[in-house]
Coordinates of C-alpha atoms and ligand atoms in Angstrom, one line a residue:
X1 CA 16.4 -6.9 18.0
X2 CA 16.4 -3.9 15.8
X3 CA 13.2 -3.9 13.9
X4 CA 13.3 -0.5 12.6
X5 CA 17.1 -1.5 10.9
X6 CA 15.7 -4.6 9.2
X7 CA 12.6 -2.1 8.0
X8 CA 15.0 0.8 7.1
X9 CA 17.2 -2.0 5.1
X10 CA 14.8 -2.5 2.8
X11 CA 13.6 1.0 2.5
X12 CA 16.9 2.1 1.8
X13 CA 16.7 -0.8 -1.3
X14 CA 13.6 0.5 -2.4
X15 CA 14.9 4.1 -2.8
X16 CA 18.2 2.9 -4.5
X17 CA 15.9 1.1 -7.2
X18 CA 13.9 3.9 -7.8
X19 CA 11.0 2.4 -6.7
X20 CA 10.1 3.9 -3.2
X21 CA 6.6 5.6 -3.3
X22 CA 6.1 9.0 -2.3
X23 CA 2.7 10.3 -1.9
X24 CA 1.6 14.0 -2.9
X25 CA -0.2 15.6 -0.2
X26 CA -3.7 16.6 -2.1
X27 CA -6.3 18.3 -0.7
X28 CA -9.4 17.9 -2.9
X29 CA -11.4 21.0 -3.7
X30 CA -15.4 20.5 -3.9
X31 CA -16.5 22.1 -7.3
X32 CA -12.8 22.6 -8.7
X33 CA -12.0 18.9 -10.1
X34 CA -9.7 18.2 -11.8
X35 CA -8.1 20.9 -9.3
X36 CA -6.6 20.2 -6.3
X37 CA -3.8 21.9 -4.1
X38 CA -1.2 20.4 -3.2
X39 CA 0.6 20.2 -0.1
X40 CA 4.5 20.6 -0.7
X41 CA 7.2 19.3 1.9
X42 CA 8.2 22.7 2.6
X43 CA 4.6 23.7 3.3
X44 CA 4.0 25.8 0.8
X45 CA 0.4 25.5 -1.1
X46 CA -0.4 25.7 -4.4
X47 CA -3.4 24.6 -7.2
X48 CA -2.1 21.3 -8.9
X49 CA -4.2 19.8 -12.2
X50 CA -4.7 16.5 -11.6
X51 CA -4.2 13.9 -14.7
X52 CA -4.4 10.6 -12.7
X53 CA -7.5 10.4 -10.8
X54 CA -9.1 7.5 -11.1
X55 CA -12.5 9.6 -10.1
X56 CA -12.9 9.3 -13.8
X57 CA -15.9 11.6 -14.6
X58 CA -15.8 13.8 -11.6
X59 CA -18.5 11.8 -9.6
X60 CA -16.9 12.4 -6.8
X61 CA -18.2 15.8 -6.4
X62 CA -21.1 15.4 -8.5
X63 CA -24.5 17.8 -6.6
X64 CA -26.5 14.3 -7.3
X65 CA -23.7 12.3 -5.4
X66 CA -22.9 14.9 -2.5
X67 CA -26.8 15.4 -2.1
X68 CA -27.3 12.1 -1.9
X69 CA -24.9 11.3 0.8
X70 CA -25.5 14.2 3.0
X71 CA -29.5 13.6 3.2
X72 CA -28.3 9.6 3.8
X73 CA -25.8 11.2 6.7
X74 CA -28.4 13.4 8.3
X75 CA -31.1 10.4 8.1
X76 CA -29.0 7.6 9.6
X77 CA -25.7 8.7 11.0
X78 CA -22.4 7.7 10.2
X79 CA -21.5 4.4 10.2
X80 CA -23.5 1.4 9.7
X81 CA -23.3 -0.4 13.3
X82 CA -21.8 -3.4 12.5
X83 CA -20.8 -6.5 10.0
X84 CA -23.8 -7.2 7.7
X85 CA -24.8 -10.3 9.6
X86 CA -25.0 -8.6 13.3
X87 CA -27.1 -5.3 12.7
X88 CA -25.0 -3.6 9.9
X89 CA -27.2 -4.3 7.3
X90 CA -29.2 -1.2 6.0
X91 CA -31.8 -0.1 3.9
X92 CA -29.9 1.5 1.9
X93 CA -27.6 -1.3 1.7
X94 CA -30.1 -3.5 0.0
X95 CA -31.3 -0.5 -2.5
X96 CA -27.9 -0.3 -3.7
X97 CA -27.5 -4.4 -4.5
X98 CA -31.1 -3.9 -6.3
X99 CA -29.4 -0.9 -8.4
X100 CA -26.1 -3.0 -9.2
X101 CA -28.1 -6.1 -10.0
X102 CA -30.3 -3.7 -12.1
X103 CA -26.8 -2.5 -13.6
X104 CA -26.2 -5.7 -15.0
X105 CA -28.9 -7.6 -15.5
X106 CA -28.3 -9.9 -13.1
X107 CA -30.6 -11.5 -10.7
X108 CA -28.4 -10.7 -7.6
X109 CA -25.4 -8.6 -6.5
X110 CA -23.4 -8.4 -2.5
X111 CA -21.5 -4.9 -1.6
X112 CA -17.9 -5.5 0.2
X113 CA -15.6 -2.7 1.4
X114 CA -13.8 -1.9 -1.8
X115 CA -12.9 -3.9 -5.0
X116 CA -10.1 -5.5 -3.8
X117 CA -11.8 -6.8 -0.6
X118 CA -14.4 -8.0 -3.3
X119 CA -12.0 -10.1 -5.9
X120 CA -10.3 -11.6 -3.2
X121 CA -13.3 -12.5 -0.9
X122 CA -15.0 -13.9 -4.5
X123 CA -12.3 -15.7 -6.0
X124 CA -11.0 -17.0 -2.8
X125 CA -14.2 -18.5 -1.4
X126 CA -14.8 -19.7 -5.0
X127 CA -11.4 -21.8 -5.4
X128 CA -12.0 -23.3 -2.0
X129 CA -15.2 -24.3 -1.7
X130 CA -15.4 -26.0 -5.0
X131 CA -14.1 -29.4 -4.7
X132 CA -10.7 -29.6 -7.7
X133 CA -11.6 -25.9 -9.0
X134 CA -9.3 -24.9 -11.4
X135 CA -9.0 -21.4 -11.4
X136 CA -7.6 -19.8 -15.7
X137 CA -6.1 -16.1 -14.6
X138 CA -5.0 -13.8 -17.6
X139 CA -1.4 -13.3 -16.7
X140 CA -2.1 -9.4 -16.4
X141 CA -4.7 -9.7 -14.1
X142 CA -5.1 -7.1 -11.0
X143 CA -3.3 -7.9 -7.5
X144 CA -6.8 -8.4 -6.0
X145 CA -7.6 -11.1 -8.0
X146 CA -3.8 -13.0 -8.1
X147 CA -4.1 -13.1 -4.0
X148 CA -7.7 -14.3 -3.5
X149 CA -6.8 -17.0 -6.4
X150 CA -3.7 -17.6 -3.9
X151 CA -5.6 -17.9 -0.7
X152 CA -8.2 -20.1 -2.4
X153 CA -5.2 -22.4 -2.8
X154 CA -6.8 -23.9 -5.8
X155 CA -5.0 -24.9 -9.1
X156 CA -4.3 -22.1 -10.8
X157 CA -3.4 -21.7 -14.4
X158 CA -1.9 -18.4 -16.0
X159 CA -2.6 -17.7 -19.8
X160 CA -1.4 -15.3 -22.4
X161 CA -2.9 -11.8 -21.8
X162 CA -5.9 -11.6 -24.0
X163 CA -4.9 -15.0 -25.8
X164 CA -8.3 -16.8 -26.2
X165 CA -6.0 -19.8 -28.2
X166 CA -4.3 -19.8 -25.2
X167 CA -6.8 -19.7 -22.9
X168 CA -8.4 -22.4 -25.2
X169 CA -5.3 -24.9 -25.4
X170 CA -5.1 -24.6 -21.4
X171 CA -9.2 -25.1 -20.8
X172 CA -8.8 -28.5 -23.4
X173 CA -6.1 -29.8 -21.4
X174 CA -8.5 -30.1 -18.2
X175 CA -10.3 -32.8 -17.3
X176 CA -14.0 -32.3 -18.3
X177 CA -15.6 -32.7 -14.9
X178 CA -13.4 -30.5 -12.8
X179 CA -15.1 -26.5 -11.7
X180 CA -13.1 -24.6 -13.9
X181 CA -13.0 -20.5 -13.5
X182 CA -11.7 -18.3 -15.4
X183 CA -10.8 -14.8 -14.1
X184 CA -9.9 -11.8 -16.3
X185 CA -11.0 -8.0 -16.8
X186 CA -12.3 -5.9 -19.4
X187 CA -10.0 -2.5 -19.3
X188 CA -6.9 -3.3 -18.1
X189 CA -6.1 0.0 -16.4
X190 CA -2.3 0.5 -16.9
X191 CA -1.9 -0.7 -20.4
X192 CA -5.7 0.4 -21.4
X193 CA -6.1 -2.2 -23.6
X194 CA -9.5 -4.3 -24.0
X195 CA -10.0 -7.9 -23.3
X196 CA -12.1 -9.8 -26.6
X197 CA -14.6 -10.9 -24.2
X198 CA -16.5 -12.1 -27.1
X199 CA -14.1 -15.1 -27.9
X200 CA -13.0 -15.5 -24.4
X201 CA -16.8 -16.6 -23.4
X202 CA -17.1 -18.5 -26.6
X203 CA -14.0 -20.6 -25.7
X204 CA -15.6 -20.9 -21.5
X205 CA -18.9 -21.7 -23.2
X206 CA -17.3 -24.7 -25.1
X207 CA -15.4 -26.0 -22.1
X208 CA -18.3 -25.2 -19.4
X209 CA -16.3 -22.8 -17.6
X210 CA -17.5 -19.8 -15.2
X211 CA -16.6 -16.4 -16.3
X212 CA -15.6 -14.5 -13.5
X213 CA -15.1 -10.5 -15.0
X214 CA -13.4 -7.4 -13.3
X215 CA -14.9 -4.2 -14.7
X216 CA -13.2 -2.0 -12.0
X217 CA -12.2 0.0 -15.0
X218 CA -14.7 0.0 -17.2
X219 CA -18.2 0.3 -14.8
X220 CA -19.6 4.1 -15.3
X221 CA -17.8 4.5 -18.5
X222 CA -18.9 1.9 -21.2
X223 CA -22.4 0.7 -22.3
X224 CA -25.5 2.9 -22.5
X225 CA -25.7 2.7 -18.9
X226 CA -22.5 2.6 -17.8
X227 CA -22.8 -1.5 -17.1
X228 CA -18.9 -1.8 -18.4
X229 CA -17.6 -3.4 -22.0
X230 CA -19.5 -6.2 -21.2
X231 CA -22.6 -4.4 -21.6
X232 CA -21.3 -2.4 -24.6
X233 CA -20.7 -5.4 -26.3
X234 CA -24.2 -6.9 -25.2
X235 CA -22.4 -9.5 -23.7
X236 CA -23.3 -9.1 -19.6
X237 CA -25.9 -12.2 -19.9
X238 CA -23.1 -14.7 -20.7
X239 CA -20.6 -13.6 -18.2
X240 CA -21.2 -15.7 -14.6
X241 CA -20.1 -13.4 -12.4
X242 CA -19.2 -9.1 -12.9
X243 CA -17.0 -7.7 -10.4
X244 CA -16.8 -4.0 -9.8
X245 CA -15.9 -1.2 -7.9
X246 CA -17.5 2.1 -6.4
X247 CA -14.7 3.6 -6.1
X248 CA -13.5 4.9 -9.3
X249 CA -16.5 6.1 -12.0
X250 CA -18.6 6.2 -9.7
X251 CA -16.9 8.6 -7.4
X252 CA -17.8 6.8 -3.5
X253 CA -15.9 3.7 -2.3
X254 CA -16.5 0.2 -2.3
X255 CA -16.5 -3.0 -4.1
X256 CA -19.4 -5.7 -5.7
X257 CA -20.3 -8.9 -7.6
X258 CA -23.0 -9.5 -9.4
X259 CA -24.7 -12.6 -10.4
X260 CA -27.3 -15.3 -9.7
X261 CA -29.2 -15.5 -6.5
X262 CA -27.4 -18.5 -5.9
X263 CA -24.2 -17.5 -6.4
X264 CA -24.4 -14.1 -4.5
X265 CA -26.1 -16.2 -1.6
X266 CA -23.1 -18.5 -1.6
X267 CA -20.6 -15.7 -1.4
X268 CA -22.4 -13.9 0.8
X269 CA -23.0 -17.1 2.9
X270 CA -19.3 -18.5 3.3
X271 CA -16.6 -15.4 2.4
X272 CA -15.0 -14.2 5.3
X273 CA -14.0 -11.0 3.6
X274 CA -17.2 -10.4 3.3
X275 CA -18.7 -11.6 6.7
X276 CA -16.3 -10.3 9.3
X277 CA -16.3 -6.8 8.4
X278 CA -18.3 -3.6 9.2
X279 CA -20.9 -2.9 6.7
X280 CA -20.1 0.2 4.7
X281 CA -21.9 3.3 6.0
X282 CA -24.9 4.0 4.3
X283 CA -24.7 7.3 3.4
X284 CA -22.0 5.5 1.0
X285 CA -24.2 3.4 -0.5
X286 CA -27.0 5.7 -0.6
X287 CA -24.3 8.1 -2.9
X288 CA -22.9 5.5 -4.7
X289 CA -26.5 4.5 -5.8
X290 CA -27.2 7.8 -6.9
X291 CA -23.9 8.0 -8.6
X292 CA -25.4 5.0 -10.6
X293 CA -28.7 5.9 -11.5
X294 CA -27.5 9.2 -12.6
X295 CA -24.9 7.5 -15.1
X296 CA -27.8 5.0 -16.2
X297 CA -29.4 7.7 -17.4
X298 CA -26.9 10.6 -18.6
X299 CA -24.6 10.3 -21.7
X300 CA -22.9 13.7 -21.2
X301 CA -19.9 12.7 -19.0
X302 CA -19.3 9.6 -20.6
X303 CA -19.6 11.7 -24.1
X304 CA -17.1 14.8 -22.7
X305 CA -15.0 12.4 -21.5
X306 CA -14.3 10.5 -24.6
X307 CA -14.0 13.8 -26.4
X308 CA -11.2 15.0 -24.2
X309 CA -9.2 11.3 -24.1
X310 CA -9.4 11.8 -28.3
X311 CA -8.3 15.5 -28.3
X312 CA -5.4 14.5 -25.7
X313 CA -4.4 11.6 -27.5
X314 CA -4.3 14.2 -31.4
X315 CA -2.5 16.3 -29.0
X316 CA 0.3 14.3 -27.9
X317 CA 0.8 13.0 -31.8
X318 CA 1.1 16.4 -32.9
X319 CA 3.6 17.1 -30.7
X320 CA 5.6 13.5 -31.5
X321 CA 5.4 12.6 -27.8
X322 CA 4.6 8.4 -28.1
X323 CA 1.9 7.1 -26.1
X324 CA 0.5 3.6 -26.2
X325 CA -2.3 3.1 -28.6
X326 CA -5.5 1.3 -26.9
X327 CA -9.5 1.6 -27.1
X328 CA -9.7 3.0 -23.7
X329 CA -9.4 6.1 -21.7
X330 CA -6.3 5.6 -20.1
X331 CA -3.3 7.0 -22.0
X332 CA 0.1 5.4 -20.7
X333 CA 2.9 7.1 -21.9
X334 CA 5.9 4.8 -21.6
X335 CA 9.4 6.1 -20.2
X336 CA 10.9 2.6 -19.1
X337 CA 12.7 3.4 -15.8
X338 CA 11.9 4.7 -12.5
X339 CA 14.4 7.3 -11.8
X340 CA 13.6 9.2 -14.7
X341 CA 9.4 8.9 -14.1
X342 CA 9.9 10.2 -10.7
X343 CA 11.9 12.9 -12.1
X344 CA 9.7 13.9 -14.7
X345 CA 6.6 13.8 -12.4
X346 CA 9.0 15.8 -9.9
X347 CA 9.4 18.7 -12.9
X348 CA 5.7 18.6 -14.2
X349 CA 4.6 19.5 -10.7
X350 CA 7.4 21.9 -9.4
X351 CA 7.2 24.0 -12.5
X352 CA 3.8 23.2 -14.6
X353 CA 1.2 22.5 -11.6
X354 CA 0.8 19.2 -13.0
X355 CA 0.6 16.2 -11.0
X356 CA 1.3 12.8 -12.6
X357 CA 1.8 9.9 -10.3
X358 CA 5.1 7.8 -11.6
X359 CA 3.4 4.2 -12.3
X360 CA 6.5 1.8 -11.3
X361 CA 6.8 -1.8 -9.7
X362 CA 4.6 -3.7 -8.9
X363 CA 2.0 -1.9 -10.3
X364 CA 4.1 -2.3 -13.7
X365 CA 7.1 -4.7 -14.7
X366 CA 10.0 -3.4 -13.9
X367 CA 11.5 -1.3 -17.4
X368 CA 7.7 -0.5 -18.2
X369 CA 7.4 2.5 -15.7
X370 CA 5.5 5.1 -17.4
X371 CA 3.2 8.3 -16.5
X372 CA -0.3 7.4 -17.3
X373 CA -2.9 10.1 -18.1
X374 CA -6.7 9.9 -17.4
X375 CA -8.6 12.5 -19.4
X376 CA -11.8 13.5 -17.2
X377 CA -14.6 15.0 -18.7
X378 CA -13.7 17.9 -16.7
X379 CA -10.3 18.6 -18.2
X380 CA -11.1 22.0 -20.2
X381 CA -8.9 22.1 -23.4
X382 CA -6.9 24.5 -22.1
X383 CA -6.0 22.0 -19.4
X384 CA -5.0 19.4 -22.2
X385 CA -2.9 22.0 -24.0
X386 CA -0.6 23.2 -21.2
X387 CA -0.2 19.6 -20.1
X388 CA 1.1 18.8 -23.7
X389 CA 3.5 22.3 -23.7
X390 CA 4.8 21.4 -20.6
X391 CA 5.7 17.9 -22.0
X392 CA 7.2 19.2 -25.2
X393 CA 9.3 21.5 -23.4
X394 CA 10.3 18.3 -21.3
X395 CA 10.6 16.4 -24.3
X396 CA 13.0 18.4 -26.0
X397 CA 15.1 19.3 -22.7
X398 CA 15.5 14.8 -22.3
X399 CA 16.4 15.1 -26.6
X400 CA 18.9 17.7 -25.5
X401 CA 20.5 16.1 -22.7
X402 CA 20.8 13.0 -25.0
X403 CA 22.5 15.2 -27.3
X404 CA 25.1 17.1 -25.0
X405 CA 25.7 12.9 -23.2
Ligands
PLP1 N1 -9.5 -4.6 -9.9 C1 -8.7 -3.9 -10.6 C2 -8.5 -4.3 -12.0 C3 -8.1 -2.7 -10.1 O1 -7.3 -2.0 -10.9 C4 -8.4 -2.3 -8.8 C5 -7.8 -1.1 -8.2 O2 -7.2 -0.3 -8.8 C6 -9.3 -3.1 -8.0 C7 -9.8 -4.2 -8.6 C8 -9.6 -2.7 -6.6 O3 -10.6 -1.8 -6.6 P1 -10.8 -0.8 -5.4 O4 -9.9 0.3 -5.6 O5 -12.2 -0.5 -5.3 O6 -10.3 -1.6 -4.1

């Protein structure tokens, strides 16, 4: 059989829907975020500004974070020797739990290998184990979460995106002695918008459900210490379990829950995402916890960067280019099909040195492809004002061509 024809058939689909991926080749510059250059096809190289990381304060090349991880490198080595059970755990491992539990003042928290790894270990050895767990997902909830909800093979109910009626008509319509979770997030990072985690505890509270809450996006860049919305909000106590990643914010790699000792014991005691892996290294963790204590403590990053989302944001409304309105620091700016994202994002970097990855499906619903912007606190305002020329000049050549068709 002809494998490669049946995988080059549905390639070939892909690309005719506009919706094949292709990846700029980056090569990160220590010290010159949000710079980057940028591997072409025809091997040329040039300095790109990035406007999509998700590294979003720069942590990534932060002198705490790098010192961090270079002293943990030339202390213990490389990698960790093994899954956490046989010989993988570290020291530094288990500083790192202290300083996520700390984070969010819970009694307990367990690493895994990135957020995804650790919705879909949680959730799935959650709806499994609990005998008739009914598991409430907000219908825009991340891919990590809707496939360890899968694999749990639990009931699952879907409600309204940030619908606490909704969420409230589908808890009342349980039977009151069933497990019931329910799973959402705080930032939603392609739309930006904010979950009312307020009401949506009030309405688990009433029904005695578990509050299971992703703040991928949100962890490093809300609350007084960077413990998410939740802790803005002064809400962490209420909230069962808080999911987040290392990954983004914080600048390293990796993925965590936090909770009670008995909760991150079970988890840690039956998840086989989380038991038959290798340990992350520890130089990881030992930079990822100083990536954390440093963001406890400093408000300047989180400050700058809201400052630069605000002035991007005045920008693109001066210039009449629409871009969705939401409480965050993501800025989505909606162009509704594929072809015309990639091309865009094509133009911005072949001329204007601007990379913008084209958000299509799955990552979006098909007709809601968009570019989405990610002000850093390290985007000068020059950066912000030749990102909005160059999409003004775009803007009006699109109105033109519009005209002339
Ligand atoms: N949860 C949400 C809401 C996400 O958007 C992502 C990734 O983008 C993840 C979890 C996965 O986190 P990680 O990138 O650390 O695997």
């Amino acid at each position: 059989m002809d494998f490669d024809a049946l995988f080059n058939a549905q390639l070939d689909q892909l690309k005719a829907d506009g919706n094949y991926r292709y990846f700029a080749e980056l090569e990160r510059q220590c010290g010159k975020f949000p710079r980057a250059a940028n591997h072409a096809a025809d091997g040329a190289v040039r300095d790109v500004t990035v406007w999509c990381s998700n590294d979003y304060l720069g942590m990534g090349q932060h002198p705490a974070v790098i010192g961090a991880m270079c002293e943990a490198v030339q202390r213990t080595g490389t990698g960790s020797g093994g899954t956490r059970n046989i010989s993988g755990t570290n020291h530094d491992h288990l500083l790192l739990e202290r300083e996520l539990a700390d984070l969010h003042g819970k009694q307990s928290a367990l690493l895994f290998t990135s957020g995804y790894v650790s919705n879909w270990a949680a959730l799935s050895t959650l709806g499994s184990r609990l005998e008739n767990c009914v598991i409430l997902s907000d219908a825009g909830n991340h891919a990590s979460m809707i496939e360890g909800i899968r694999h749990s093979r639990a009931q699952k109910v879907i409600w309204k995106h940030n619908d606490y009626h909704d969420l409230e008509m589908k808890l009342r319509a349980l039977p009151a002695d069933v497990p019931k979770i329910v799973a959402f997030e705080s930032v939603y990072s392609m739309d930006g918008d904010i979950a009312p985690i307020r009401q949506i505890v009030e309405v688990c509270e009433k029904y005695g459900a578990m509050t299971y809450l992703d703040e991928v996006h949100a962890v490093g860049m809300y609350g007084p210490r960077g413990g998410g919305v939740s802790e803005r909000e002064g809400l962490a106590d209420r909230i069962t379990l808080i999911e987040g990643t290392l990954g983004k914010a914080y600048g390293v790699v990796g993925g965590y829950i936090t909770g009670s000792a008995a909760l991150c014991d079970f988890i840690r005691s039956f998840a086989s995402g989380f038991i038959f892996t290798t340990a992350l290294p520890p130089a990881i963790a030992a930079a990822a916890r100083a990536s954390i204590a440093y963001l406890k403590e400093s408000q300047m990053e989180r400050a700058r960067q809201r400052r630069q989302v605000a002035r991007l944001r005045a920008a693109l409304d001066r210039a009449g280019i629409p871009h969705m309105l939401n409480d965050s620091h993501i800025v989505p700016v909606l162009i509704k099909d594929p072809v015309k994202t990639r091309m865009l994002a094509d133009y911005l970097m072949r001329e204007w040195d601007i990379y913008v990855q084209p958000i299509n499906y799955p990552t979006v619903p098909k007709g809601t492809e968009r570019l989405r912007f990610t002000p850093s606190p390290l985007h000068s305002d020059e950066d912000i004002d030749h990102l909005v020329t160059a999409l003004r000049v775009l803007w009006k050549q699109c109105a033109l061509a519009h005209a002339v068709a």
